[in-house]
Structures are given as C-alpha cells and as structure tokens.
Amino acid sequence: PITPGELLCLGSSLAFSGLFYYLYRKKARVVARIQEAPKLQVDDDLPARVSATDGRCLPYVALEGIVLPAKAALTSHYHEGLQGVIQKLLLKEHRLIWNSLARSW
C-alpha cells in the first residue's frame, strides 16, 4: 500500500523534474541559436548591414575582428604573452520603488 506521504513525494518529484526539464530545453534552444549565429567581420560594411536590418540590430551575431584597447591592454599574470581588454558596459537603472513589506527598494 502507498501512503499519502509517498504520493506527495512522488508528485512533487515529478513536478520538479518537469520544471527542470522545461528550463533545460529552453536554455538548450538559446545555446543552439547562439552556436548557429552568423559570423561577421568588423569592417566598413558592418554599419550598412546593421542599418539595413529591422530594428537596426543583429540578434545573435558573432563579430570577428581586431579589438584595440582604449588605454592599455591587460596582461595575464599566469600566461605569458596573453592579453585582453575590458568591454565597456552600459548600466541602465530602473526606477526604484520602496517595498514596505520587505523593507527594501
């Protein structure tokens, strides 16, 4: 005989398994789209391609080209001859609303 507690555990286990499988498949589709992204070279033709598309943006595109640092390139302390640059980030803050229940913004 199966007890109600065992049925509850089995049901919650199946629910969590279904949820995690759904999230896995969703992320797998995103990864597949990124891997199938067209590779474009950074050249003089790139601005014309961007302005010719809908919304003036290219979703999931891999850009290949030479990157020049703004000031100086970063050198690795662990691998001799390895250099890198930092990408400029744009941070957009949304309007903060005080939540009196959680006492946080």
PDB file of C-alpha atoms in Angstrom:
ATOM      1  CA  PRO A   1       0.000   0.000   0.000  1.00  0.00           C
ATOM      2  CA  ILE A   2       1.201   3.505  -0.892  1.00  0.00           C
ATOM      3  CA  THR A   3       0.841   6.152   1.784  1.00  0.00           C
ATOM      4  CA  PRO A   4      -0.295   9.730   1.057  1.00  0.00           C
ATOM      5  CA  GLY A   5       3.171  10.986   2.008  1.00  0.00           C
ATOM      6  CA  GLU A   6       4.770   8.783  -0.642  1.00  0.00           C
ATOM      7  CA  LEU A   7       2.272  10.027  -3.231  1.00  0.00           C
ATOM      8  CA  LEU A   8       3.061  13.611  -2.264  1.00  0.00           C
ATOM      9  CA  CYS A   9       6.800  12.975  -2.606  1.00  0.00           C
ATOM     10  CA  LEU A  10       6.317  11.247  -5.958  1.00  0.00           C
ATOM     11  CA  GLY A  11       4.108  14.053  -7.280  1.00  0.00           C
ATOM     12  CA  SER A  12       6.468  16.802  -6.173  1.00  0.00           C
ATOM     13  CA  SER A  13       9.420  14.896  -7.629  1.00  0.00           C
ATOM     14  CA  LEU A  14       7.654  14.602 -10.987  1.00  0.00           C
ATOM     15  CA  ALA A  15       6.672  18.279 -10.896  1.00  0.00           C
ATOM     16  CA  PHE A  16      10.232  19.404 -10.183  1.00  0.00           C
ATOM     17  CA  SER A  17      11.600  17.072 -12.842  1.00  0.00           C
ATOM     18  CA  GLY A  18       9.180  18.515 -15.391  1.00  0.00           C
ATOM     19  CA  LEU A  19      10.070  22.071 -14.409  1.00  0.00           C
ATOM     20  CA  PHE A  20      13.823  21.467 -14.641  1.00  0.00           C
ATOM     21  CA  TYR A  21      13.445  19.665 -17.972  1.00  0.00           C
ATOM     22  CA  TYR A  22      11.439  22.613 -19.334  1.00  0.00           C
ATOM     23  CA  LEU A  23      14.148  25.068 -18.199  1.00  0.00           C
ATOM     24  CA  TYR A  24      16.863  22.831 -19.670  1.00  0.00           C
ATOM     25  CA  ARG A  25      15.134  22.658 -23.062  1.00  0.00           C
ATOM     26  CA  LYS A  26      14.570  26.426 -23.062  1.00  0.00           C
ATOM     27  CA  LYS A  27      18.253  27.119 -22.414  1.00  0.00           C
ATOM     28  CA  ALA A  28      19.313  24.453 -24.934  1.00  0.00           C
ATOM     29  CA  ARG A  29      17.347  26.281 -27.652  1.00  0.00           C
ATOM     30  CA  VAL A  30      19.103  29.554 -26.776  1.00  0.00           C
ATOM     31  CA  VAL A  31      22.513  27.859 -26.900  1.00  0.00           C
ATOM     32  CA  ALA A  32      21.662  26.308 -30.275  1.00  0.00           C
ATOM     33  CA  ARG A  33      20.710  29.728 -31.656  1.00  0.00           C
ATOM     34  CA  ILE A  34      23.960  31.222 -30.402  1.00  0.00           C
ATOM     35  CA  GLN A  35      26.044  28.415 -31.922  1.00  0.00           C
ATOM     36  CA  GLU A  36      24.270  28.856 -35.274  1.00  0.00           C
ATOM     37  CA  ALA A  37      24.861  32.619 -35.227  1.00  0.00           C
ATOM     38  CA  PRO A  38      26.399  34.032 -38.396  1.00  0.00           C
ATOM     39  CA  LYS A  39      29.988  35.220 -38.088  1.00  0.00           C
ATOM     40  CA  LEU A  40      30.609  38.722 -39.360  1.00  0.00           C
ATOM     41  CA  GLN A  41      33.867  40.604 -39.733  1.00  0.00           C
ATOM     42  CA  VAL A  42      34.322  44.050 -38.208  1.00  0.00           C
ATOM     43  CA  ASP A  43      34.858  46.159 -41.304  1.00  0.00           C
ATOM     44  CA  ASP A  44      33.468  49.189 -43.130  1.00  0.00           C
ATOM     45  CA  ASP A  45      30.473  47.177 -44.385  1.00  0.00           C
ATOM     46  CA  LEU A  46      29.159  46.367 -40.882  1.00  0.00           C
ATOM     47  CA  PRO A  47      27.281  49.675 -40.203  1.00  0.00           C
ATOM     48  CA  ALA A  48      25.437  49.303 -43.520  1.00  0.00           C
ATOM     49  CA  ARG A  49      24.367  45.751 -42.597  1.00  0.00           C
ATOM     50  CA  VAL A  50      23.117  46.880 -39.191  1.00  0.00           C
ATOM     51  CA  SER A  51      21.116  49.802 -40.556  1.00  0.00           C
ATOM     52  CA  ALA A  52      19.572  47.557 -43.250  1.00  0.00           C
ATOM     53  CA  THR A  53      18.018  45.142 -40.711  1.00  0.00           C
ATOM     54  CA  ASP A  54      14.706  45.508 -38.901  1.00  0.00           C
ATOM     55  CA  GLY A  55      15.080  47.493 -35.709  1.00  0.00           C
ATOM     56  CA  ARG A  56      18.702  48.326 -36.571  1.00  0.00           C
ATOM     57  CA  CYS A  57      20.066  45.393 -34.587  1.00  0.00           C
ATOM     58  CA  LEU A  58      21.503  41.965 -35.357  1.00  0.00           C
ATOM     59  CA  PRO A  59      20.339  39.256 -32.930  1.00  0.00           C
ATOM     60  CA  TYR A  60      22.892  36.560 -32.059  1.00  0.00           C
ATOM     61  CA  VAL A  61      25.789  37.578 -34.270  1.00  0.00           C
ATOM     62  CA  ALA A  62      29.412  36.642 -33.648  1.00  0.00           C
ATOM     63  CA  LEU A  63      31.718  39.531 -34.532  1.00  0.00           C
ATOM     64  CA  GLU A  64      35.286  38.717 -35.502  1.00  0.00           C
ATOM     65  CA  GLY A  65      37.979  41.318 -35.769  1.00  0.00           C
ATOM     66  CA  ILE A  66      40.784  43.147 -34.068  1.00  0.00           C
ATOM     67  CA  VAL A  67      39.979  44.934 -30.824  1.00  0.00           C
ATOM     68  CA  LEU A  68      42.097  47.868 -29.766  1.00  0.00           C
ATOM     69  CA  PRO A  69      42.282  48.877 -26.089  1.00  0.00           C
ATOM     70  CA  ALA A  70      41.199  52.375 -25.077  1.00  0.00           C
ATOM     71  CA  LYS A  71      44.228  52.895 -22.819  1.00  0.00           C
ATOM     72  CA  ALA A  72      46.404  49.833 -22.328  1.00  0.00           C
ATOM     73  CA  ALA A  73      45.829  46.126 -22.822  1.00  0.00           C
ATOM     74  CA  LEU A  74      45.563  43.901 -19.757  1.00  0.00           C
ATOM     75  CA  THR A  75      48.292  41.291 -19.472  1.00  0.00           C
ATOM     76  CA  SER A  76      47.857  37.970 -17.720  1.00  0.00           C
ATOM     77  CA  HIS A  77      49.909  37.210 -14.641  1.00  0.00           C
ATOM     78  CA  TYR A  78      49.597  33.476 -15.243  1.00  0.00           C
ATOM     79  CA  HIS A  79      50.142  33.088 -19.001  1.00  0.00           C
ATOM     80  CA  GLU A  80      52.972  34.991 -20.610  1.00  0.00           C
ATOM     81  CA  GLY A  81      52.014  36.768 -23.823  1.00  0.00           C
ATOM     82  CA  LEU A  82      48.248  36.614 -23.184  1.00  0.00           C
ATOM     83  CA  GLN A  83      46.486  39.983 -23.366  1.00  0.00           C
ATOM     84  CA  GLY A  84      42.900  41.131 -23.150  1.00  0.00           C
ATOM     85  CA  VAL A  85      40.639  44.174 -22.996  1.00  0.00           C
ATOM     86  CA  ILE A  86      37.581  45.095 -20.940  1.00  0.00           C
ATOM     87  CA  GLN A  87      34.317  45.703 -22.730  1.00  0.00           C
ATOM     88  CA  LYS A  88      32.523  48.909 -21.821  1.00  0.00           C
ATOM     89  CA  LEU A  89      29.277  48.131 -20.075  1.00  0.00           C
ATOM     90  CA  LEU A  90      26.101  50.175 -20.148  1.00  0.00           C
ATOM     91  CA  LEU A  91      24.112  50.006 -16.942  1.00  0.00           C
ATOM     92  CA  LYS A  92      20.512  51.147 -17.088  1.00  0.00           C
ATOM     93  CA  GLU A  93      18.859  51.537 -13.722  1.00  0.00           C
ATOM     94  CA  HIS A  94      15.137  51.142 -13.470  1.00  0.00           C
ATOM     95  CA  ARG A  95      13.018  53.283 -11.197  1.00  0.00           C
ATOM     96  CA  LEU A  96      13.233  52.068  -7.632  1.00  0.00           C
ATOM     97  CA  ILE A  97      10.050  51.620  -5.605  1.00  0.00           C
ATOM     98  CA  TRP A  98      10.109  51.167  -1.836  1.00  0.00           C
ATOM     99  CA  ASN A  99       8.554  47.878  -0.738  1.00  0.00           C
ATOM    100  CA  SER A 100       7.313  48.497   2.779  1.00  0.00           C
ATOM    101  CA  LEU A 101       6.522  44.838   3.349  1.00  0.00           C
ATOM    102  CA  ALA A 102      10.043  43.627   2.593  1.00  0.00           C
ATOM    103  CA  ARG A 103      11.587  46.958   3.642  1.00  0.00           C
ATOM    104  CA  SER A 104      13.748  47.173   0.561  1.00  0.00           C
ATOM    105  CA  TRP A 105      13.911  49.117  -2.674  1.00  0.00           C
TER     106      TRP A 105
END
